[in-house]
Short mmCIF file of C-alpha atoms in Angstrom, two decimals:
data_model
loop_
_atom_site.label_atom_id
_atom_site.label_comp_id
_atom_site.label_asym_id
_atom_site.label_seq_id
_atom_site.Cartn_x
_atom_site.Cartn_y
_atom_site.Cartn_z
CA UNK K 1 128.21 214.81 113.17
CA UNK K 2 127.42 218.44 112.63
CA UNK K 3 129.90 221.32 111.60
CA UNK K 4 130.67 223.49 115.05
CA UNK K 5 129.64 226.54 113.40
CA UNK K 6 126.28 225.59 112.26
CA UNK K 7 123.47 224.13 114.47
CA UNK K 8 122.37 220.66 114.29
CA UNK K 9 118.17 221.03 113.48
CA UNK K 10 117.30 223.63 110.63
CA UNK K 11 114.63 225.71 112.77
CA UNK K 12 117.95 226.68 115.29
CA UNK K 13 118.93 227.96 111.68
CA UNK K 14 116.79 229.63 110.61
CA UNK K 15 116.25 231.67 113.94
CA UNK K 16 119.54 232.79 114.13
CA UNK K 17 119.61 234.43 110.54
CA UNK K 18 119.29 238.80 110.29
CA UNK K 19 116.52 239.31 108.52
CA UNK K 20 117.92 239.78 104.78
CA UNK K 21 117.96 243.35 103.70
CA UNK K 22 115.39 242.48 100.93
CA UNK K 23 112.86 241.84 103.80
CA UNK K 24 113.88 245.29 105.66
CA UNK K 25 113.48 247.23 102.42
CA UNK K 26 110.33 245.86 101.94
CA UNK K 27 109.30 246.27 105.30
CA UNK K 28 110.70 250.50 104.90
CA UNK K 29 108.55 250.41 101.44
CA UNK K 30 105.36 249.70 103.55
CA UNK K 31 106.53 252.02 105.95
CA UNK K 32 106.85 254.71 103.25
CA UNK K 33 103.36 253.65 101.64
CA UNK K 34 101.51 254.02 105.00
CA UNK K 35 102.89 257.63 105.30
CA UNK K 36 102.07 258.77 101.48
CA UNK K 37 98.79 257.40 102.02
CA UNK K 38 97.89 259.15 105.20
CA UNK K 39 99.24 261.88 103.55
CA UNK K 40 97.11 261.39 99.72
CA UNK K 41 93.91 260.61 102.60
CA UNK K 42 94.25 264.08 104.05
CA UNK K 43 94.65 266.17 100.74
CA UNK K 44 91.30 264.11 99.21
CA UNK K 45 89.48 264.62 102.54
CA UNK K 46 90.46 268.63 102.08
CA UNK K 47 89.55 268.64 98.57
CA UNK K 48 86.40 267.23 99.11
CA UNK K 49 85.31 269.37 102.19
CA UNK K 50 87.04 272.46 100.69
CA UNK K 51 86.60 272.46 97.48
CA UNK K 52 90.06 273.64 96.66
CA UNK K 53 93.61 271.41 96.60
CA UNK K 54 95.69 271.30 100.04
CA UNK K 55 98.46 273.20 98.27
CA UNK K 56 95.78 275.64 97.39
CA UNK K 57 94.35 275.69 100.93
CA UNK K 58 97.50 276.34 102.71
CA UNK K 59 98.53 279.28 101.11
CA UNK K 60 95.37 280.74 101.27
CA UNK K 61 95.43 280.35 105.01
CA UNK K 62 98.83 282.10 104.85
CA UNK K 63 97.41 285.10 103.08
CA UNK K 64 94.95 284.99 105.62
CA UNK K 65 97.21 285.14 108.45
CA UNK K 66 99.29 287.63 106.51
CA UNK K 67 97.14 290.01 104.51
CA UNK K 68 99.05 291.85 102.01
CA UNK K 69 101.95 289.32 102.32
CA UNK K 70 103.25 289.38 98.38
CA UNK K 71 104.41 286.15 96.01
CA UNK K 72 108.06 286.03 97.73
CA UNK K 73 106.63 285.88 101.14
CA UNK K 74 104.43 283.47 99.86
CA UNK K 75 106.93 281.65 98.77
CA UNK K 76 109.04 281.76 102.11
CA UNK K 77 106.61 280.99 104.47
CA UNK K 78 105.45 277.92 102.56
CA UNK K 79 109.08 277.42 101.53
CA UNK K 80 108.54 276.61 97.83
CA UNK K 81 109.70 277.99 94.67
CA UNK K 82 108.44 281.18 93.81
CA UNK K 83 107.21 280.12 90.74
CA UNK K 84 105.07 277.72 92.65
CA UNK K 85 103.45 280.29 94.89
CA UNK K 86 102.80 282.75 91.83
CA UNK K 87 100.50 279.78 90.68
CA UNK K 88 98.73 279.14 93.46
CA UNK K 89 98.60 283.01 94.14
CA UNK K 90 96.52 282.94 90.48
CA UNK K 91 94.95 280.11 90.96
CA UNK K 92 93.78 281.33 94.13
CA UNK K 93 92.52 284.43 92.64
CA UNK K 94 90.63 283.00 89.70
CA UNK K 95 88.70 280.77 91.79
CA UNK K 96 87.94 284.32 93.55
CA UNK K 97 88.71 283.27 96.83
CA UNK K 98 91.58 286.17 97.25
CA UNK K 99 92.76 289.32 95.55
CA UNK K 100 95.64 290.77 94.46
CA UNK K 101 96.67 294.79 94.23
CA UNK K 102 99.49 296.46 92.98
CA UNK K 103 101.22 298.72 95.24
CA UNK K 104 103.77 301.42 96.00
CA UNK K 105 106.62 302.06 93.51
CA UNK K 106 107.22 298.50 92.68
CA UNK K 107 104.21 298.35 90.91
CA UNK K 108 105.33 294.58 89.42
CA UNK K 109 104.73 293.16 93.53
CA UNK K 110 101.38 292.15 94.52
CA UNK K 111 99.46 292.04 97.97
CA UNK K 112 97.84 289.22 98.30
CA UNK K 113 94.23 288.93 100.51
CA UNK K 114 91.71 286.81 101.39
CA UNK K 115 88.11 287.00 99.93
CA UNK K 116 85.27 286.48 102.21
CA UNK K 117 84.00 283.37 100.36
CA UNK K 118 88.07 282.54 100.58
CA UNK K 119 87.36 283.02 104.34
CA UNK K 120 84.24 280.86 104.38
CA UNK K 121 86.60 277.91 102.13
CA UNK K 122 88.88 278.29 105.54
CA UNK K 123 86.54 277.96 107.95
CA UNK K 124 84.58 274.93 106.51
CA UNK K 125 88.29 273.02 105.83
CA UNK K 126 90.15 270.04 108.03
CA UNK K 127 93.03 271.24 109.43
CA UNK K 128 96.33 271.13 109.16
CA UNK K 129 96.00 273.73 106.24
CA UNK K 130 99.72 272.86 106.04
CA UNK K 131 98.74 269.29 105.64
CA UNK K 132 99.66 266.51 108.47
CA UNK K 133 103.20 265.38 107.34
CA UNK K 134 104.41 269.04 108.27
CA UNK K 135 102.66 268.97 111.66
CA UNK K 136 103.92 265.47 112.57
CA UNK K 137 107.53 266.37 111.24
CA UNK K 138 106.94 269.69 113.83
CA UNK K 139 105.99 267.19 116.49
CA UNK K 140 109.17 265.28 116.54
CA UNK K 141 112.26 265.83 118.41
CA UNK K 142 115.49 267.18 117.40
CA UNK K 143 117.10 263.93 117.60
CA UNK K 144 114.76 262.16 115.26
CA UNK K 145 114.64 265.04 112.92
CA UNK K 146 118.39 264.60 112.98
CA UNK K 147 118.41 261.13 112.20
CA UNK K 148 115.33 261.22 109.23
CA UNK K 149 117.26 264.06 107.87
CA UNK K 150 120.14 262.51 107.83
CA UNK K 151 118.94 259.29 106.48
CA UNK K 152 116.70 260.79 103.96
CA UNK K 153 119.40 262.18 102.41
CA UNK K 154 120.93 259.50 101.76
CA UNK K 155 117.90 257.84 99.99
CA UNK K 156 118.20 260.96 98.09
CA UNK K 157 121.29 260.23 97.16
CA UNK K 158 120.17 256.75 95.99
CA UNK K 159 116.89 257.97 94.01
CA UNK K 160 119.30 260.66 92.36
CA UNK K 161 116.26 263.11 93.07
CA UNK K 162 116.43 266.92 91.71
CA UNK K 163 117.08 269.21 94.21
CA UNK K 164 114.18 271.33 93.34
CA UNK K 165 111.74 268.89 93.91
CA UNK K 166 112.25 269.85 97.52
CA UNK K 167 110.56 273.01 96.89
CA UNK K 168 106.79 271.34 95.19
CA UNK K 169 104.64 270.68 97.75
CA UNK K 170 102.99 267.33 97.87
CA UNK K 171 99.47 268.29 97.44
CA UNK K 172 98.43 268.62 93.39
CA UNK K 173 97.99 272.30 92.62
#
């Protein structure tokens, strides 16, 4: 005799069990791995056709589209820390691939520009110069943005991750 609650041959069993959450969060971990590595692909496949880091490469192609924008601008549009951009604004400059004046009264604010052998690093580069998570992420709909957003933060929550870290972009300086 068999319990009425529990079917009679073990496969029936075994086919009506969820999946354990064990199994999902290792299925969500793969998930996560494909993304940072299509993501890790993109910035080595810039770095070797540019020469220059992603992070690197996407601010340059700010200045580019903004000539004269300054280190807080920088910032904004690539909506990191400040800090961050004044590094890549030097690293940028060292590598001599932009240049940086001091103007009007605030003579402590920089404009920022693109050299032409800057130029020439742009034109040879793979695109997205913002990389391809942001452009995906752009791609989306509101709803899913919504729902990653809202379930990322939770993870967040979970990983008891700085704050700040939001503001360091993935590719290595």
């Amino acid at each position: 005799m068999t319990d009425q609650n529990r079917p009679c041959r073990p496969e029936l069993a075994a086919a009506n069990r969820k999946p354990s959450a064990g199994a999902t969060a290792s299925r969500v971990l793969r998930q996560f791995r494909q993304v940072f590595n299509a993501v890790k692909t993109h910035f080595q496949q810039v770095e070797k056709t540019a020469g220059i880091g992603g992070a690197q490469l996407w601010a340059l192609s700010v200045i580019q589209a903004q000539p004269g924008i300054g280190v807080k601008g920088l910032a904004q549009a690539m909506d990191i820390h400040q800090t961050t951009a004044s590094n890549l604004g030097k690293a940028l400059i060292r590598g001599e691939l932009a240049s940086a004046e001091r103007k009007g009264s605030d003579r402590r604010a920089l404009e920022l520009r693109v050299l032409a052998a800057g130029s020439a690093v742009l034109r040879k580069a793979p695109g997205p110069f913002a990389g391809i998570l942001p452009q995906a992420l752009n791609r989306l709909d509101s709803a899913t943005l919504d729902f990653l957003e809202r379930d990322l933060a939770i993870l967040i929550r979970e990983l008891n991750a700085h704050a700040a870290a939001g503001k360091i972009p993935l590719a290595p300086l």
